[in-house]
mmCIF file of C-alpha atoms in Angstrom:
data_model
loop_
_atom_site.group_PDB
_atom_site.id
_atom_site.type_symbol
_atom_site.label_atom_id
_atom_site.label_comp_id
_atom_site.label_asym_id
_atom_site.label_seq_id
_atom_site.Cartn_x
_atom_site.Cartn_y
_atom_site.Cartn_z
ATOM 1 C CA MET A 34 127.504 120.859 120.868
ATOM 2 C CA ALA A 35 125.724 117.654 121.860
ATOM 3 C CA GLU A 36 126.764 114.551 119.957
ATOM 4 C CA PHE A 37 123.642 112.404 120.363
ATOM 5 C CA LEU A 38 119.887 112.987 120.612
ATOM 6 C CA VAL A 39 117.855 110.214 122.250
ATOM 7 C CA VAL A 40 114.165 110.024 121.245
ATOM 8 C CA TYR A 41 111.874 107.779 123.280
ATOM 9 C CA LYS A 42 108.212 107.329 124.167
ATOM 10 C CA PRO A 43 107.760 108.124 127.902
ATOM 11 C CA SER A 44 105.016 105.548 128.338
ATOM 12 C CA SER A 45 107.066 102.741 126.820
ATOM 13 C CA GLY A 46 107.396 99.325 128.440
ATOM 14 C CA ARG A 47 110.140 97.402 130.172
ATOM 15 C CA GLN A 48 112.417 96.934 127.141
ATOM 16 C CA ALA A 49 112.462 100.669 126.458
ATOM 17 C CA GLN A 50 113.281 101.389 130.075
ATOM 18 C CA LYS A 51 116.191 98.930 129.929
ATOM 19 C CA HIS A 52 117.579 100.723 126.885
ATOM 20 C CA LEU A 53 117.147 104.111 128.569
ATOM 21 C CA GLN A 54 119.037 103.005 131.667
ATOM 22 C CA TRP A 55 121.806 101.517 129.525
ATOM 23 C CA LEU A 56 122.153 104.757 127.553
ATOM 24 C CA LYS A 57 122.349 106.822 130.729
ATOM 25 C CA ARG A 58 125.180 104.598 131.942
ATOM 26 C CA GLN A 59 126.958 105.058 128.599
ATOM 27 C CA GLU A 60 126.526 108.822 128.865
ATOM 28 C CA GLN A 61 128.373 108.797 132.181
ATOM 29 C CA LYS A 62 130.952 106.226 131.077
ATOM 30 C CA HIS A 63 131.932 108.058 127.876
ATOM 31 C CA GLN A 64 131.396 111.535 129.330
ATOM 32 C CA ILE A 65 129.284 112.517 126.330
ATOM 33 C CA THR A 66 126.752 115.339 126.352
ATOM 34 C CA TRP A 67 123.444 113.927 125.111
ATOM 35 C CA LEU A 68 120.031 115.463 124.495
ATOM 36 C CA TRP A 69 116.897 113.595 125.560
ATOM 37 C CA TYR A 70 113.402 113.972 124.102
ATOM 38 C CA GLY A 71 110.271 112.145 125.230
ATOM 39 C CA THR A 72 107.576 112.183 122.550
ATOM 40 C CA THR A 73 104.165 113.736 123.253
ATOM 41 C CA GLY A 74 101.975 111.774 120.841
ATOM 42 C CA GLU A 75 101.327 114.898 118.741
ATOM 43 C CA PHE A 76 102.956 114.056 115.413
ATOM 44 C CA GLU A 77 103.520 117.560 114.031
ATOM 45 C CA THR A 78 104.702 118.971 117.367
ATOM 46 C CA ASP A 79 107.097 116.080 117.880
ATOM 47 C CA CYS A 80 108.419 116.367 114.307
ATOM 48 C CA GLN A 81 109.155 120.058 114.668
ATOM 49 C CA THR A 82 110.884 119.652 118.032
ATOM 50 C CA ILE A 83 112.959 116.644 116.955
ATOM 51 C CA ARG A 84 114.045 118.432 113.771
ATOM 52 C CA LEU A 85 115.122 121.461 115.791
ATOM 53 C CA LEU A 86 117.105 119.337 118.261
ATOM 54 C CA ALA A 87 118.602 117.139 115.514
ATOM 55 C CA ASN A 88 120.229 120.203 113.956
ATOM 56 C CA THR A 89 122.757 120.158 116.792
ATOM 57 C CA VAL A 90 123.737 116.447 116.781
ATOM 58 C CA THR A 91 125.491 113.908 114.578
ATOM 59 C CA GLN A 92 123.271 110.951 115.537
ATOM 60 C CA VAL A 93 119.688 110.383 116.689
ATOM 61 C CA ILE A 94 119.118 107.297 118.808
ATOM 62 C CA VAL A 95 115.562 105.955 118.517
ATOM 63 C CA ILE A 96 114.201 103.828 121.355
ATOM 64 C CA GLY A 97 110.983 102.200 120.202
ATOM 65 C CA GLY A 98 109.264 100.387 117.388
ATOM 66 C CA ASP A 99 108.106 101.281 113.909
ATOM 67 C CA GLY A 100 105.860 104.119 115.091
ATOM 68 C CA THR A 101 108.643 105.982 116.881
ATOM 69 C CA LEU A 102 111.084 105.319 114.036
ATOM 70 C CA HIS A 103 108.455 106.583 111.563
ATOM 71 C CA LEU A 104 108.214 109.815 113.544
ATOM 72 C CA VAL A 105 111.979 110.352 113.650
ATOM 73 C CA VAL A 106 112.416 109.484 109.963
ATOM 74 C CA ASN A 107 109.867 112.156 109.045
ATOM 75 C CA ALA A 108 111.493 114.666 111.395
ATOM 76 C CA THR A 109 115.058 114.155 110.158
ATOM 77 C CA VAL A 110 114.723 113.303 106.451
ATOM 78 C CA ASP A 111 117.393 115.082 104.360
ATOM 79 C CA MET A 112 119.366 116.041 107.481
ATOM 80 C CA PRO A 113 123.025 114.937 107.774
ATOM 81 C CA CYS A 114 122.587 113.102 111.090
ATOM 82 C CA ARG A 115 122.293 109.326 111.010
ATOM 83 C CA LEU A 116 119.836 107.192 113.005
ATOM 84 C CA ALA A 117 120.605 104.403 115.460
ATOM 85 C CA LEU A 118 117.784 102.091 116.537
ATOM 86 C CA LEU A 119 117.215 100.306 119.845
ATOM 87 C CA PRO A 120 114.121 98.165 119.165
ATOM 88 C CA ALA A 121 111.510 98.378 121.917
ATOM 89 C CA GLY A 122 108.160 98.454 120.150
ATOM 90 C CA THR A 123 105.126 96.228 119.785
ATOM 91 C CA GLY A 124 106.033 94.593 116.485
ATOM 92 C CA ASN A 125 109.575 95.806 115.695
ATOM 93 C CA ASP A 126 108.945 94.785 112.086
ATOM 94 C CA PHE A 127 111.663 96.923 110.499
ATOM 95 C CA ALA A 128 114.225 95.622 112.993
ATOM 96 C CA ARG A 129 113.378 91.982 112.191
ATOM 97 C CA GLN A 130 115.278 92.087 108.903
ATOM 98 C CA PHE A 131 118.553 92.562 110.795
ATOM 99 C CA PRO A 132 120.047 89.488 112.551
ATOM 100 C CA PHE A 133 121.091 91.539 115.601
ATOM 101 C CA SER A 134 120.804 90.568 119.251
ATOM 102 C CA GLU A 135 119.996 93.148 121.923
ATOM 103 C CA ALA A 136 123.704 93.583 122.618
ATOM 104 C CA GLN A 137 124.460 94.027 118.917
ATOM 105 C CA TRP A 138 121.751 96.680 118.511
ATOM 106 C CA ARG A 139 123.404 98.538 121.386
ATOM 107 C CA ASP A 140 126.770 98.153 119.684
ATOM 108 C CA THR A 141 125.408 99.994 116.640
ATOM 109 C CA VAL A 142 125.129 103.178 118.744
ATOM 110 C CA PHE A 143 128.935 103.441 118.772
ATOM 111 C CA SER A 144 129.546 101.731 115.420
ATOM 112 C CA ASP A 145 131.445 103.587 112.701
ATOM 113 C CA LYS A 146 129.467 101.763 109.987
ATOM 114 C CA THR A 147 126.464 103.429 108.317
ATOM 115 C CA GLN A 148 124.126 101.781 105.834
ATOM 116 C CA ARG A 149 122.155 103.889 103.367
ATOM 117 C CA MET A 150 118.674 102.552 102.729
ATOM 118 C CA ASP A 151 115.656 103.504 100.653
ATOM 119 C CA LEU A 152 112.638 105.320 102.043
ATOM 120 C CA GLY A 153 109.100 105.365 100.729
ATOM 121 C CA LYS A 154 106.991 108.487 100.422
ATOM 122 C CA VAL A 155 103.227 108.802 100.073
ATOM 123 C CA GLY A 156 101.615 112.231 100.093
ATOM 124 C CA GLY A 157 103.698 114.266 102.487
ATOM 125 C CA ARG A 158 104.765 111.338 104.681
ATOM 126 C CA TYR A 159 107.889 109.203 104.520
ATOM 127 C CA PHE A 160 107.965 105.558 105.591
ATOM 128 C CA HIS A 161 110.814 103.164 106.218
ATOM 129 C CA ASN A 162 109.042 99.807 106.200
ATOM 130 C CA ILE A 163 105.697 98.930 104.582
ATOM 131 C CA GLY A 164 102.648 100.877 103.455
ATOM 132 C CA GLY A 165 99.431 100.105 101.661
ATOM 133 C CA VAL A 166 95.669 100.319 101.357
ATOM 134 C CA GLY A 167 92.780 97.948 101.922
ATOM 135 C CA PHE A 168 92.846 95.213 104.550
ATOM 136 C CA ASN A 169 96.165 96.328 106.073
ATOM 137 C CA ALA A 170 94.895 99.879 106.521
ATOM 138 C CA ALA A 171 91.650 98.561 108.033
ATOM 139 C CA VAL A 172 93.672 96.632 110.639
ATOM 140 C CA VAL A 173 95.687 99.751 111.524
ATOM 141 C CA GLU A 174 92.458 101.756 111.720
ATOM 142 C CA ALA A 175 91.013 99.198 114.139
ATOM 143 C CA LEU A 176 94.184 99.335 116.237
ATOM 144 C CA SER A 177 94.170 103.151 116.344
ATOM 145 C CA VAL A 178 91.288 103.162 118.840
ATOM 146 C CA LYS A 179 93.282 101.090 121.338
ATOM 147 C CA ASN A 180 95.208 102.942 124.022
ATOM 148 C CA LYS A 181 97.857 100.255 124.333
ATOM 149 C CA ARG A 182 99.164 97.722 121.842
ATOM 150 C CA HIS A 183 100.867 94.378 122.358
ATOM 151 C CA PRO A 184 102.049 91.802 119.775
ATOM 152 C CA LEU A 185 98.765 89.897 119.920
ATOM 153 C CA SER A 186 96.879 93.125 119.126
ATOM 154 C CA TYR A 187 97.850 92.717 115.469
ATOM 155 C CA VAL A 188 96.747 89.092 115.449
ATOM 156 C CA THR A 189 93.356 89.763 117.029
ATOM 157 C CA ALA A 190 92.685 92.853 114.897
ATOM 158 C CA GLY A 191 93.815 90.985 111.787
ATOM 159 C CA LEU A 192 91.597 87.983 112.479
ATOM 160 C CA SER A 193 88.644 90.267 113.171
ATOM 161 C CA GLN A 194 89.111 92.153 109.888
ATOM 162 C CA LEU A 195 89.772 88.905 108.033
ATOM 163 C CA PHE A 196 86.137 87.913 108.470
ATOM 164 C CA CYS A 197 84.415 91.307 108.359
ATOM 165 C CA PHE A 198 86.460 93.345 105.852
ATOM 166 C CA ALA A 199 84.469 93.596 102.633
ATOM 167 C CA GLY A 200 87.363 94.450 100.319
ATOM 168 C CA VAL A 201 87.804 97.527 98.137
ATOM 169 C CA SER A 202 87.527 98.389 94.456
ATOM 170 C CA LEU A 203 91.069 99.422 93.588
ATOM 171 C CA GLU A 204 92.231 101.305 90.504
ATOM 172 C CA LEU A 205 96.012 101.422 90.011
ATOM 173 C CA ASP A 206 98.049 103.391 87.453
ATOM 174 C CA GLY A 207 95.425 103.427 84.742
ATOM 175 C CA ARG A 208 94.312 99.830 85.264
ATOM 176 C CA ASN A 209 90.623 99.147 85.505
ATOM 177 C CA ALA A 210 89.286 98.945 89.048
ATOM 178 C CA VAL A 211 89.344 95.399 90.465
ATOM 179 C CA PRO A 212 87.947 93.919 93.708
ATOM 180 C CA THR A 213 90.921 93.799 96.056
ATOM 181 C CA MET A 214 91.728 92.623 99.564
ATOM 182 C CA MET A 215 94.838 94.815 99.884
ATOM 183 C CA LEU A 216 97.792 96.434 98.218
ATOM 184 C CA VAL A 217 101.114 96.035 100.047
ATOM 185 C CA VAL A 218 103.875 98.524 99.192
ATOM 186 C CA ALA A 219 106.996 96.953 100.661
ATOM 187 C CA ASN A 220 110.197 98.818 101.362
ATOM 188 C CA GLY A 221 110.893 96.394 104.229
ATOM 189 C CA ARG A 222 110.147 92.696 104.642
ATOM 190 C CA TYR A 223 107.868 92.277 107.671
ATOM 191 C CA PHE A 224 104.630 93.775 108.948
ATOM 192 C CA ALA A 225 101.842 93.059 111.467
ATOM 193 C CA ALA A 226 104.269 91.868 114.176
ATOM 194 C CA GLY A 227 106.096 89.275 112.140
ATOM 195 C CA LEU A 228 104.190 88.417 108.951
ATOM 196 C CA ARG A 229 106.502 88.374 105.916
ATOM 197 C CA PRO A 230 104.758 89.654 102.807
ATOM 198 C CA ALA A 231 108.097 90.492 101.135
ATOM 199 C CA PRO A 232 110.718 88.179 102.703
ATOM 200 C CA ASN A 233 113.336 88.784 100.004
ATOM 201 C CA ASN A 234 112.801 92.488 99.456
ATOM 202 C CA ASP A 235 115.939 94.594 99.067
ATOM 203 C CA ASN A 236 115.549 98.090 100.534
ATOM 204 C CA GLN A 237 118.708 99.279 98.825
ATOM 205 C CA ASP A 238 117.677 98.726 95.202
ATOM 206 C CA GLY A 239 115.577 101.858 94.653
ATOM 207 C CA GLN A 240 112.350 99.889 94.146
ATOM 208 C CA PHE A 241 109.353 98.687 96.102
ATOM 209 C CA GLU A 242 108.137 95.128 96.068
ATOM 210 C CA LEU A 243 104.417 95.465 95.332
ATOM 211 C CA LEU A 244 101.886 92.801 96.242
ATOM 212 C CA LEU A 245 98.269 92.958 95.095
ATOM 213 C CA PHE A 246 95.972 90.543 96.930
ATOM 214 C CA LYS A 247 92.947 90.377 94.624
ATOM 215 C CA GLY A 248 91.057 87.650 96.451
ATOM 216 C CA CYS A 249 88.099 89.103 98.380
ATOM 217 C CA LYS A 250 86.119 85.950 99.074
ATOM 218 C CA GLY A 251 86.361 84.546 102.589
ATOM 219 C CA TRP A 252 88.383 81.475 101.610
ATOM 220 C CA GLN A 253 90.752 83.628 99.526
ATOM 221 C CA ARG A 254 91.409 85.960 102.469
ATOM 222 C CA VAL A 255 92.141 82.996 104.724
ATOM 223 C CA ALA A 256 94.383 81.469 102.050
ATOM 224 C CA SER A 257 96.277 84.769 101.732
ATOM 225 C CA PHE A 258 96.857 84.931 105.475
ATOM 226 C CA VAL A 259 97.958 81.283 105.740
ATOM 227 C CA GLY A 260 100.068 81.716 102.606
ATOM 228 C CA MET A 261 102.012 84.557 104.222
ATOM 229 C CA LEU A 262 102.584 82.428 107.323
ATOM 230 C CA LEU A 263 103.994 79.635 105.127
ATOM 231 C CA GLN A 264 105.753 81.936 102.607
ATOM 232 C CA LEU A 265 103.581 80.564 99.799
ATOM 233 C CA HIS A 266 101.333 83.561 99.150
ATOM 234 C CA THR A 267 102.992 84.680 95.899
ATOM 235 C CA SER A 268 102.129 81.306 94.347
ATOM 236 C CA LEU A 269 98.403 81.910 94.847
ATOM 237 C CA PRO A 270 96.607 82.714 91.563
ATOM 238 C CA PHE A 271 94.914 85.797 93.032
ATOM 239 C CA VAL A 272 98.146 87.364 94.376
ATOM 240 C CA GLU A 273 100.196 89.465 91.972
ATOM 241 C CA ALA A 274 103.761 90.575 92.820
ATOM 242 C CA TRP A 275 106.098 92.915 90.944
ATOM 243 C CA ASN A 276 108.746 95.591 91.544
ATOM 244 C CA SER A 277 108.468 99.277 90.742
ATOM 245 C CA GLU A 278 109.860 102.658 91.716
ATOM 246 C CA SER A 279 106.336 104.026 92.238
ATOM 247 C CA ILE A 280 102.646 103.227 92.131
ATOM 248 C CA THR A 281 99.569 105.449 92.044
ATOM 249 C CA VAL A 282 96.273 104.497 93.667
ATOM 250 C CA ARG A 283 93.538 106.392 91.828
ATOM 251 C CA THR A 284 90.568 105.194 93.855
ATOM 252 C CA VAL A 285 89.167 107.994 95.997
ATOM 253 C CA GLY A 286 88.644 107.889 99.749
ATOM 254 C CA LEU A 287 90.620 104.870 100.972
ATOM 255 C CA PRO A 288 92.712 105.126 104.167
ATOM 256 C CA ILE A 289 96.478 104.746 103.684
ATOM 257 C CA GLU A 290 98.724 103.101 106.259
ATOM 258 C CA ALA A 291 102.500 103.291 106.478
ATOM 259 C CA ASP A 292 104.688 101.765 109.207
ATOM 260 C CA GLY A 293 101.536 100.887 111.145
ATOM 261 C CA GLU A 294 100.273 104.489 111.134
ATOM 262 C CA LEU A 295 97.328 106.056 109.279
ATOM 263 C CA VAL A 296 98.945 108.703 107.087
ATOM 264 C CA GLY A 297 96.314 109.943 104.639
ATOM 265 C CA MET A 298 93.675 109.069 102.057
ATOM 266 C CA THR A 299 93.717 108.082 98.403
ATOM 267 C CA PRO A 300 94.204 109.055 95.622
ATOM 268 C CA ALA A 301 97.942 109.059 96.234
ATOM 269 C CA THR A 302 101.271 108.027 94.741
ATOM 270 C CA PHE A 303 103.795 105.858 96.590
ATOM 271 C CA GLU A 304 107.364 106.755 95.587
ATOM 272 C CA CYS A 305 110.615 104.945 96.440
ATOM 273 C CA LEU A 306 113.435 107.351 97.315
ATOM 274 C CA PRO A 307 116.888 105.726 97.066
ATOM 275 C CA GLU A 308 119.386 105.997 99.951
ATOM 276 C CA LYS A 309 117.373 108.528 101.974
ATOM 277 C CA LEU A 310 117.868 106.750 105.306
ATOM 278 C CA GLN A 311 121.242 106.604 107.087
ATOM 279 C CA LEU A 312 121.171 103.830 109.686
ATOM 280 C CA ALA A 313 123.916 102.829 112.104
ATOM 281 C CA VAL A 314 124.700 99.113 111.639
ATOM 282 C CA LEU A 315 127.454 96.635 112.479
#
C-alpha cells in the first residue's frame, strides 16, 4: 500500500518543479512508495481519479495553489486521508494565513501534527478559502479566458472590472434586493493574490465571515478596493460585515466563484462545515 499520493499540475512553473524534485529525492531517501498524479484540467475526471487513488493512501500532497487545492479538497472530502500543501500557485491565498517558509511547508509533509479546519460548501462544490458573487465572480470570469495566470493577472483583471462592472441587485436570506458590488463569503483571510477582506477570520469556529459591499458607484468601488489594501474597508458606511454559519443568495442567474474558480450560478446557499479539512501543519 502506498503511503502518499502527490497531486500536481504538469504545466506548473518553476516553484512547482522545485517541489516535485524535492519530493522525488525524499521518496528515494525514505524508501517510501508514492503515487503520482498530474491533473488533466478536466475537473470531474480529475476528481474521480484522485478519489480512487486517495483510497489507498494516508496523505495527499498537493503541489499548487488554490485551484489545485480546491480540486483535491472536492475529491477527498469525507475521506480519512489528510492533506499536505506545498504552495506553488499564482496567488497562494489560502497558504498566506500560515507563517511558514518554503522549508517549513516541506516539513509539514512529514509532520505528525494535523489541524482540522472548516470547509465551505455551495451547491455541490466545497471550498477551503473564499467564495462569493458579484465583482469577485466577474474578476474570476474575466480570468477564466486566460490560458496562463500570474500574480498581476488578478490586479489587472480587478482594475478592469473596477471601472466597468455595473454591480448586481442582490437578495439575501429574505432581505429586499439591494444594489451591490459584491458579497464575500470568507472561510479564509486572503483572496485575489494578497488582498485581505477578512484578515482576522477564524476558519476553525464553524462560521463564515460575510462581507457585503453595497457601494456600486465608481468612487465607492475605488474606496472599497483601497480600503481592503489599508485594512479599513469594514469602517466604510456601505460595507456590512457579520458572521454566520450559512447564507442564501436568492437572486437568480449570478455566477458564483469559490477559491478562484467558477462553480455555479445563483440561487444558492453557502454553508460552513466545521472541521471537514485535515491539513498537515507544524
